[in-house]
Short mmCIF file of C-alpha atoms and ligand atoms in Angstrom, two decimals:
data_model
loop_
_atom_site.label_atom_id
_atom_site.label_comp_id
_atom_site.label_asym_id
_atom_site.label_seq_id
_atom_site.Cartn_x
_atom_site.Cartn_y
_atom_site.Cartn_z
CA MET Y 1 14.20 23.57 -18.45
CA THR Y 2 12.74 21.82 -15.47
CA ASP Y 3 9.31 23.25 -15.53
CA ALA Y 4 7.80 19.99 -16.36
CA LEU Y 5 9.08 18.75 -13.26
CA PHE Y 6 6.45 20.61 -11.08
CA THR Y 7 3.63 19.64 -12.87
CA PRO Y 8 1.26 16.87 -10.85
CA TYR Y 9 1.53 13.40 -12.04
CA LYS Y 10 -1.49 10.83 -11.69
CA LEU Y 11 -0.30 7.44 -10.51
CA ASN Y 12 -3.78 5.98 -10.53
CA ASN Y 13 -7.12 6.86 -9.36
CA SER Y 14 -6.17 6.67 -5.94
CA ILE Y 15 -2.95 8.76 -5.86
CA THR Y 16 -1.88 12.04 -7.78
CA LEU Y 17 1.46 13.49 -7.25
CA SER Y 18 2.08 17.20 -6.81
CA ASN Y 19 5.12 17.01 -8.99
CA ARG Y 20 7.33 14.53 -10.45
CA ILE Y 21 10.37 14.31 -8.14
CA LEU Y 22 10.45 11.63 -5.66
CA MET Y 23 13.06 11.16 -2.66
CA ALA Y 24 14.89 8.30 -3.36
CA PRO Y 25 15.01 5.54 -0.44
CA LEU Y 26 17.98 6.32 2.01
CA THR Y 27 18.91 3.93 4.65
CA ARG Y 28 20.39 6.44 7.48
CA CYS Y 29 20.50 3.71 10.33
CA MET Y 30 19.21 6.11 12.76
CA ALA Y 31 16.27 4.42 14.50
CA ASP Y 32 16.62 3.37 18.05
CA ASP Y 33 17.66 0.13 19.34
CA LYS Y 34 14.43 -1.52 19.07
CA LEU Y 35 14.24 -0.49 15.25
CA VAL Y 36 11.44 2.21 16.30
CA PRO Y 37 11.65 5.87 13.81
CA THR Y 38 12.41 8.60 16.13
CA GLU Y 39 10.94 12.24 16.38
CA GLU Y 40 14.33 13.34 14.63
CA MET Y 41 13.39 10.94 11.62
CA ALA Y 42 10.01 12.59 11.62
CA ALA Y 43 11.46 16.28 11.26
CA TYR Y 44 13.73 15.00 8.61
CA TYR Y 45 11.12 13.65 6.68
CA ALA Y 46 8.78 16.44 6.83
CA ARG Y 47 11.55 18.93 5.75
CA ARG Y 48 11.22 16.78 2.34
CA ALA Y 49 7.33 17.08 2.25
CA ASP Y 50 7.49 19.09 -0.89
CA THR Y 51 8.82 16.31 -3.28
CA GLY Y 52 5.74 14.57 -5.11
CA LEU Y 53 6.50 11.26 -2.98
CA ILE Y 54 8.95 10.36 -0.44
CA ILE Y 55 10.15 6.69 -0.40
CA SER Y 56 11.04 5.93 3.03
CA GLU Y 57 14.44 4.44 4.01
CA ALA Y 58 14.53 0.36 3.75
CA THR Y 59 12.44 -0.76 6.39
CA ILE Y 60 12.95 -4.58 7.65
CA ILE Y 61 9.52 -6.72 7.55
CA ARG Y 62 10.81 -9.13 10.58
CA PRO Y 63 14.23 -9.27 12.87
CA ASP Y 64 15.99 -11.99 10.21
CA GLY Y 65 15.95 -9.29 7.66
CA GLN Y 66 18.32 -6.78 9.22
CA GLY Y 67 22.07 -6.65 7.71
CA TYR Y 68 22.40 -2.91 9.12
CA PRO Y 69 22.71 -1.22 12.52
CA ASN Y 70 19.53 0.73 13.46
CA THR Y 71 17.37 0.49 10.42
CA PRO Y 72 13.81 1.05 11.33
CA GLY Y 73 11.26 -2.28 11.30
CA LEU Y 74 7.32 -2.51 10.64
CA PHE Y 75 7.00 -5.64 12.68
CA THR Y 76 5.97 -4.35 16.21
CA ASP Y 77 3.10 -2.00 17.84
CA GLU Y 78 5.88 0.62 18.58
CA GLN Y 79 7.51 0.54 15.41
CA ILE Y 80 4.48 1.08 13.60
CA ALA Y 81 3.53 3.78 16.13
CA GLY Y 82 6.79 5.33 15.70
CA TRP Y 83 6.18 5.62 11.55
CA LYS Y 84 2.65 7.06 12.53
CA LYS Y 85 4.54 10.05 13.90
CA ILE Y 86 6.55 10.44 10.59
CA THR Y 87 3.64 9.64 8.18
CA THR Y 88 1.52 12.37 10.40
CA SER Y 89 4.39 14.94 9.85
CA VAL Y 90 4.84 14.54 6.31
CA HIS Y 91 0.79 14.78 5.58
CA ASN Y 92 0.75 17.62 7.73
CA ALA Y 93 3.29 19.25 5.76
CA GLY Y 94 1.23 18.42 2.47
CA GLY Y 95 3.56 15.48 1.29
CA LYS Y 96 3.05 11.71 0.67
CA ILE Y 97 5.24 8.72 1.62
CA PHE Y 98 5.69 5.06 0.84
CA ALA Y 99 7.17 2.47 2.89
CA GLN Y 100 10.04 0.57 1.45
CA LEU Y 101 9.51 -2.97 2.65
CA TRP Y 102 13.04 -4.79 3.09
CA HIS Y 103 14.64 -8.43 3.73
CA VAL Y 104 18.21 -8.44 2.95
CA GLY Y 105 18.39 -12.09 2.62
CA ARG Y 106 21.92 -13.32 2.81
CA VAL Y 107 23.35 -9.87 3.90
CA ALA Y 108 21.73 -10.34 6.94
CA HIS Y 109 23.94 -11.00 10.16
CA PRO Y 110 22.77 -12.84 13.50
CA TYR Y 111 24.56 -10.01 15.19
CA PHE Y 112 21.54 -7.85 14.86
CA PHE Y 113 18.70 -10.73 15.35
CA GLY Y 114 20.27 -13.15 17.72
CA GLU Y 115 19.99 -16.85 16.95
CA GLY Y 116 18.78 -18.12 13.79
CA ASP Y 117 19.98 -18.81 10.14
CA VAL Y 118 20.75 -16.47 7.47
CA LEU Y 119 18.11 -17.29 4.47
CA SER Y 120 18.69 -17.06 0.85
CA ALA Y 121 17.50 -18.62 -2.50
CA SER Y 122 20.46 -20.89 -2.10
CA SER Y 123 23.52 -21.61 0.06
CA ILE Y 124 25.58 -18.87 -1.73
CA GLY Y 125 27.21 -16.48 0.42
CA ILE Y 126 29.16 -13.06 -0.56
CA GLU Y 127 32.59 -12.22 0.23
CA GLY Y 128 33.27 -9.09 2.64
CA SER Y 129 31.72 -7.83 5.67
CA VAL Y 130 28.57 -5.76 6.89
CA PRO Y 131 29.12 -2.28 5.76
CA ARG Y 132 29.78 0.09 8.54
CA MET Y 133 30.34 -2.84 10.95
CA ARG Y 134 33.53 -4.05 9.29
CA GLU Y 135 34.28 -6.70 12.33
CA LEU Y 136 31.02 -8.63 10.99
CA THR Y 137 31.76 -10.90 8.08
CA PHE Y 138 29.02 -12.03 6.02
CA GLN Y 139 27.61 -15.51 6.64
CA THR Y 140 26.64 -18.34 4.57
CA PRO Y 141 22.96 -18.40 4.04
CA ARG Y 142 20.76 -21.43 4.30
CA ALA Y 143 18.24 -21.98 1.04
CA ALA Y 144 14.78 -21.21 2.49
CA SER Y 145 12.50 -24.21 2.21
CA THR Y 146 9.36 -23.82 0.30
CA GLU Y 147 7.52 -23.65 3.76
CA GLU Y 148 9.69 -20.57 4.69
CA ILE Y 149 9.04 -18.97 1.17
CA ALA Y 150 5.57 -19.01 1.97
CA GLN Y 151 6.13 -17.79 5.56
CA LEU Y 152 8.29 -14.83 4.06
CA VAL Y 153 5.43 -13.99 1.58
CA THR Y 154 3.06 -13.91 4.36
CA ASP Y 155 5.58 -11.49 6.45
CA TYR Y 156 5.68 -9.09 3.54
CA ALA Y 157 1.85 -8.86 3.20
CA GLN Y 158 1.91 -8.21 7.01
CA ALA Y 159 4.24 -5.66 6.91
CA ALA Y 160 2.29 -3.90 3.96
CA SER Y 161 -0.75 -4.00 6.01
CA ASN Y 162 1.15 -2.43 9.11
CA ALA Y 163 2.43 0.62 6.83
CA MET Y 164 -0.94 1.20 5.93
CA ALA Y 165 -1.89 1.12 9.94
CA ALA Y 166 1.06 3.30 10.32
CA GLY Y 167 -0.84 5.84 7.67
CA PHE Y 168 1.69 5.24 4.70
CA ASP Y 169 0.38 6.11 1.23
CA GLY Y 170 1.54 2.80 -0.08
CA VAL Y 171 4.59 0.62 -0.11
CA GLU Y 172 7.18 0.17 -2.17
CA ILE Y 173 8.68 -3.49 -2.34
CA HIS Y 174 12.66 -3.74 -2.12
CA GLY Y 175 13.37 -6.18 -5.09
CA ALA Y 176 16.67 -4.44 -5.86
CA ASN Y 177 20.46 -4.17 -4.80
CA GLY Y 178 21.09 -7.88 -4.11
CA TYR Y 179 18.79 -8.26 -1.30
CA LEU Y 180 16.40 -11.12 -0.63
CA ILE Y 181 13.98 -10.89 -3.49
CA ASP Y 182 16.73 -9.80 -6.08
CA GLN Y 183 18.53 -12.61 -4.88
CA PHE Y 184 15.99 -15.03 -6.73
CA LEU Y 185 16.14 -13.32 -9.74
CA HIS Y 186 19.65 -13.52 -10.51
CA TYR Y 187 21.59 -16.90 -11.37
CA ALA Y 188 24.57 -15.96 -9.25
CA ALA Y 189 22.54 -16.52 -6.29
CA ASN Y 190 19.78 -18.99 -7.34
CA GLN Y 191 20.39 -22.42 -8.25
CA ARG Y 192 17.65 -23.97 -6.73
CA ASP Y 193 15.97 -26.94 -8.58
CA ASP Y 194 12.51 -26.48 -7.43
CA LYS Y 195 9.71 -24.13 -8.42
CA TYR Y 196 11.57 -21.21 -7.37
CA GLY Y 197 14.61 -21.72 -9.64
CA GLY Y 198 16.02 -23.12 -13.04
CA THR Y 199 13.83 -21.25 -15.24
CA PRO Y 200 12.82 -17.52 -15.72
CA GLU Y 201 9.16 -18.51 -14.68
CA ASN Y 202 10.48 -20.12 -11.34
CA MET Y 203 13.07 -17.65 -10.48
CA ALA Y 204 10.52 -14.58 -10.91
CA ARG Y 205 7.65 -16.67 -8.70
CA PHE Y 206 8.87 -15.28 -5.36
CA ALA Y 207 8.82 -11.95 -6.34
CA LEU Y 208 5.42 -12.24 -8.17
CA GLU Y 209 4.04 -14.10 -5.27
CA VAL Y 210 5.18 -11.20 -2.91
CA VAL Y 211 3.92 -8.57 -4.94
CA ASP Y 212 0.41 -10.34 -5.38
CA ALA Y 213 0.37 -10.94 -1.81
CA VAL Y 214 1.08 -7.23 -0.78
CA ALA Y 215 -1.55 -6.26 -3.77
CA ASP Y 216 -4.20 -8.48 -2.35
CA LYS Y 217 -3.82 -7.00 1.12
CA ILE Y 218 -3.84 -3.39 0.43
CA GLY Y 219 -4.62 -2.60 -3.25
CA ALA Y 220 -2.15 -2.80 -6.26
CA ASP Y 221 -2.60 0.88 -6.66
CA ARG Y 222 -0.70 1.27 -3.38
CA VAL Y 223 1.96 -0.74 -4.47
CA ALA Y 224 5.56 -0.17 -6.37
CA LEU Y 225 8.24 -2.58 -6.93
CA ARG Y 226 11.97 -1.79 -7.18
CA LEU Y 227 14.33 -3.73 -9.13
CA SER Y 228 17.74 -4.02 -10.20
CA PRO Y 229 18.08 -6.29 -13.76
CA GLY Y 230 21.74 -5.00 -14.01
CA ALA Y 231 23.64 -6.37 -11.36
CA TYR Y 232 26.12 -3.94 -9.56
CA PHE Y 233 25.91 -4.35 -5.79
CA LEU Y 234 26.29 -7.43 -3.56
CA MET Y 235 25.62 -9.73 -6.56
CA GLN Y 236 27.28 -11.04 -10.03
CA SER Y 237 25.73 -10.61 -13.39
CA HIS Y 238 24.97 -13.29 -15.54
CA ASN Y 239 24.06 -12.99 -19.29
CA ASP Y 240 21.01 -15.44 -18.76
CA ASP Y 241 19.44 -12.99 -15.96
CA ARG Y 242 17.97 -11.08 -18.90
CA ALA Y 243 15.36 -13.68 -19.33
CA VAL Y 244 14.30 -13.55 -15.90
CA PHE Y 245 13.48 -9.80 -15.90
CA ASP Y 246 11.89 -10.20 -19.45
CA TYR Y 247 9.80 -12.81 -18.25
CA LEU Y 248 8.99 -10.53 -14.67
CA LEU Y 249 8.49 -7.29 -16.43
CA ARG Y 250 6.06 -8.81 -18.33
CA GLU Y 251 4.03 -10.37 -15.99
CA LEU Y 252 3.85 -7.06 -14.03
CA ASN Y 253 2.39 -5.27 -17.02
CA SER Y 254 -0.90 -7.17 -16.16
CA ARG Y 255 -0.60 -6.02 -12.37
CA ASP Y 256 -1.44 -2.36 -12.51
CA LEU Y 257 1.13 -1.58 -9.80
CA ALA Y 258 1.93 2.04 -8.60
CA PHE Y 259 5.37 2.17 -10.55
CA VAL Y 260 8.43 0.32 -11.14
CA HIS Y 261 11.23 2.00 -9.70
CA ILE Y 262 15.05 1.36 -10.91
CA GLY Y 263 17.60 0.30 -8.31
CA ILE Y 264 20.66 1.41 -9.27
CA PHE Y 265 23.19 4.39 -7.98
CA ASP Y 266 24.53 5.38 -11.34
CA ASP Y 267 22.16 5.04 -14.38
CA SER Y 268 24.69 5.99 -16.70
CA MET Y 269 26.18 2.43 -16.42
CA THR Y 270 25.54 0.06 -19.22
CA PHE Y 271 24.89 -3.65 -19.19
CA ASP Y 272 25.83 -5.83 -22.10
CA TYR Y 273 23.34 -8.36 -21.71
CA LEU Y 274 20.73 -5.67 -21.25
CA GLY Y 275 21.61 -3.88 -24.17
CA GLY Y 276 22.49 -0.60 -22.53
CA HIS Y 277 21.13 1.40 -19.54
CA ALA Y 278 19.17 -0.61 -17.15
CA SER Y 279 16.38 2.29 -16.92
CA ASP Y 280 16.05 1.91 -21.07
CA TYR Y 281 16.14 -1.76 -20.68
CA VAL Y 282 12.99 -1.88 -18.53
CA ARG Y 283 11.32 0.81 -20.48
CA SER Y 284 11.48 -1.18 -23.64
CA ILE Y 285 9.41 -4.10 -21.66
CA TYR Y 286 7.43 -2.45 -18.90
CA THR Y 287 4.67 -0.40 -19.88
CA GLY Y 288 3.41 1.05 -16.47
CA THR Y 289 4.92 4.35 -14.81
CA LEU Y 290 8.71 3.84 -14.38
CA VAL Y 291 10.93 5.79 -12.03
CA GLY Y 292 14.28 6.62 -12.92
CA VAL Y 293 17.36 7.37 -10.94
CA GLY Y 294 20.80 7.05 -10.14
CA GLY Y 295 23.14 10.45 -10.61
CA TYR Y 296 20.27 12.72 -12.31
CA THR Y 297 20.28 16.19 -11.64
CA ALA Y 298 16.76 18.29 -12.15
CA GLU Y 299 17.80 19.11 -15.38
CA THR Y 300 19.07 15.80 -16.72
CA GLY Y 301 15.99 14.24 -14.95
CA ALA Y 302 13.95 16.55 -16.75
CA LYS Y 303 15.50 15.72 -20.08
CA ALA Y 304 14.89 12.20 -19.83
CA MET Y 305 11.41 12.78 -19.04
CA ALA Y 306 11.04 14.77 -22.16
CA ASP Y 307 12.82 12.04 -23.96
CA ASP Y 308 10.29 9.42 -22.72
CA ARG Y 309 12.82 7.51 -20.93
CA PHE Y 310 10.99 7.15 -18.00
CA ASP Y 311 7.98 9.07 -15.96
CA LEU Y 312 9.13 10.29 -12.71
CA VAL Y 313 12.70 10.71 -11.11
CA ALA Y 314 14.06 10.02 -7.70
CA ILE Y 315 16.89 11.88 -5.95
CA GLY Y 316 18.98 10.17 -3.61
CA ARG Y 317 22.33 12.08 -2.50
CA PRO Y 318 21.38 15.40 -3.53
CA MET Y 319 18.42 15.31 -0.98
CA ILE Y 320 20.50 14.45 1.75
CA ALA Y 321 22.62 17.25 1.10
CA ASN Y 322 19.49 19.58 0.59
CA PRO Y 323 16.37 19.12 2.59
CA ASP Y 324 14.99 22.19 0.42
CA TYR Y 325 15.71 20.29 -2.68
CA VAL Y 326 12.79 21.09 -4.55
CA HIS Y 327 12.60 24.60 -3.31
CA ARG Y 328 16.03 25.05 -4.69
CA VAL Y 329 15.62 23.71 -8.04
CA LYS Y 330 12.38 25.54 -8.55
CA ASN Y 331 13.90 28.71 -7.64
CA ASN Y 332 17.20 28.38 -9.25
CA GLU Y 333 19.10 28.26 -6.38
CA THR Y 334 22.56 26.55 -5.90
CA LEU Y 335 22.36 23.33 -4.39
CA VAL Y 336 25.00 22.00 -1.43
CA ALA Y 337 27.11 19.46 -2.79
CA TYR Y 338 26.63 15.76 -1.24
CA GLU Y 339 29.68 14.47 1.22
CA GLU Y 340 29.82 10.95 2.63
CA GLY Y 341 30.25 12.74 6.44
CA MET Y 342 26.58 14.11 5.98
CA LEU Y 343 25.50 10.48 6.86
CA GLN Y 344 26.62 10.91 10.52
CA GLU Y 345 23.75 13.35 10.92
CA LEU Y 346 19.84 13.97 9.87
CA VAL Y 347 19.79 17.33 8.60
C1 FNR B 401 21.06 4.22 -0.99
N1 FNR B 401 20.24 3.66 -1.65
C2 FNR B 401 19.19 2.97 -1.23
N2 FNR B 401 18.26 2.34 -2.29
C3 FNR B 401 17.08 1.66 -1.67
O1 FNR B 401 16.36 1.02 -2.22
N3 FNR B 401 17.15 1.46 -0.55
C4 FNR B 401 17.77 2.29 0.63
O2 FNR B 401 17.56 1.99 2.05
C5 FNR B 401 18.82 2.68 0.12
N4 FNR B 401 19.78 3.56 1.07
C6 FNR B 401 20.73 4.13 0.75
C7 FNR B 401 21.56 4.96 1.67
C8 FNR B 401 22.42 5.76 1.37
C9 FNR B 401 23.46 6.57 2.19
C10 FNR B 401 22.80 5.81 -0.38
C11 FNR B 401 23.52 7.12 -0.90
C12 FNR B 401 21.90 5.36 -1.47
C13 FNR B 401 20.13 3.89 -3.23
C14 FNR B 401 19.24 5.17 -3.55
O3 FNR B 401 17.98 5.07 -3.53
C15 FNR B 401 19.62 5.75 -5.01
O4 FNR B 401 19.22 4.83 -5.93
C16 FNR B 401 20.93 6.27 -5.27
O5 FNR B 401 21.44 6.88 -4.16
C17 FNR B 401 21.27 6.79 -6.49
O6 FNR B 401 20.49 8.14 -6.78
P1 FNR B 401 21.51 9.61 -6.12
O7 FNR B 401 21.95 9.63 -5.03
O8 FNR B 401 22.39 9.45 -7.60
O9 FNR B 401 20.51 10.79 -6.98
C1 8K6 B 402 20.40 -0.16 0.62
C2 8K6 B 402 21.20 0.28 2.31
C3 8K6 B 402 22.22 1.11 2.11
C4 8K6 B 402 23.11 0.90 3.06
C5 8K6 B 402 23.99 2.09 3.56
C6 8K6 B 402 24.51 2.32 2.23
C7 8K6 B 402 25.41 3.48 1.93
C8 8K6 B 402 25.81 3.85 0.73
C9 8K6 B 402 27.04 4.85 0.65
C10 8K6 B 402 26.93 4.79 -1.20
C11 8K6 B 402 28.28 3.83 -1.22
C12 8K6 B 402 27.75 3.77 -2.85
C13 8K6 B 402 28.11 2.44 -3.13
C14 8K6 B 402 27.70 1.86 -4.47
C15 8K6 B 402 28.08 0.91 -5.05
C16 8K6 B 402 27.91 0.72 -6.58
C17 8K6 B 402 29.00 -0.17 -6.96
C18 8K6 B 402 29.05 0.16 -8.64
#
């Protein structure tokens, strides 16, 4: 039974969602060459406005945060104006939309932003090449100085202000999937010996500084955070990582954010050092609204909610294949199966 999915959910005094199905953030690489969102993207998002909340594709906060072609930005007036068309289309269709704020850290490539260093927590690179542009191999990053970290925090906050100017209902800070914030949260990428490394408190400092700076700008009720306590993508796990997330999640309990969202492709994965599923681990510590994701159907998502494993479910790939996902699920209609070839086009 999926009826429970179609009941409203109050995130806080500012935001109530009309149902419990979120559109997961999905990078589509379809912005124009100035990283401005297009009319086609506006129509694509508006077709999905009957989800309780759309999380936008990851959107870079500044030029050196880019690691993939044609990912949209939120740092120029043109980009803000482009997003304004999207938020207006979504609102006119009765929906709500958060912007996902992104800096890829060591996954960035100067091919996209010209001169300048690739920044990360430490000077530890990753093997391999840029997805979708295999001729570009990953660069060895430079450890950001404390001044550069302060500037990054400021730039996240500015991007959040820009998101509000563009008409978004809030932002989700992308702290997951091996990108910049996640690079501070895992020992495999963070070997600093200053106040941003070495202990759980220090390793969580950058994430909390970003959360607090963004919340100061736009209000904590409009801020969400996506996290990957289980390393699975562009990151190696370490048993000590758990203590970092234990500390971070306890700190977040006092922040009154809109929600925390698991960053994972498949939530049936288990992690020994987390004692099982990433979602169950986060649920055991974090007391606010939790969004589950990763391989769920409407049925398994509703079951997980009935079992109190999380409060809202985000749907990714099926949402690419079915612009009318919510309608189909509500009416027990068959879903179109997702295939990777569907990434070529915005349906
Ligand atoms: C993703 N995912 C993702 N996650 C994120 O935080 N920001 C992003 O921009 C993207 N982009 C993205 C693109 C594509 C093509 C895929 C398939 C996935 C991960 C996504 O939000 C979600 O966690 C996974 O897709 C798992 O959910 P489903 O697809 O099993 O419902
Ligand atoms: C977050 C940015 C994503 C950019 C495009 C990604 C395209 C992903 C296509 C799905 C591939 C899934 C790979 C998942 C890795 C999990 C390893 C266990």
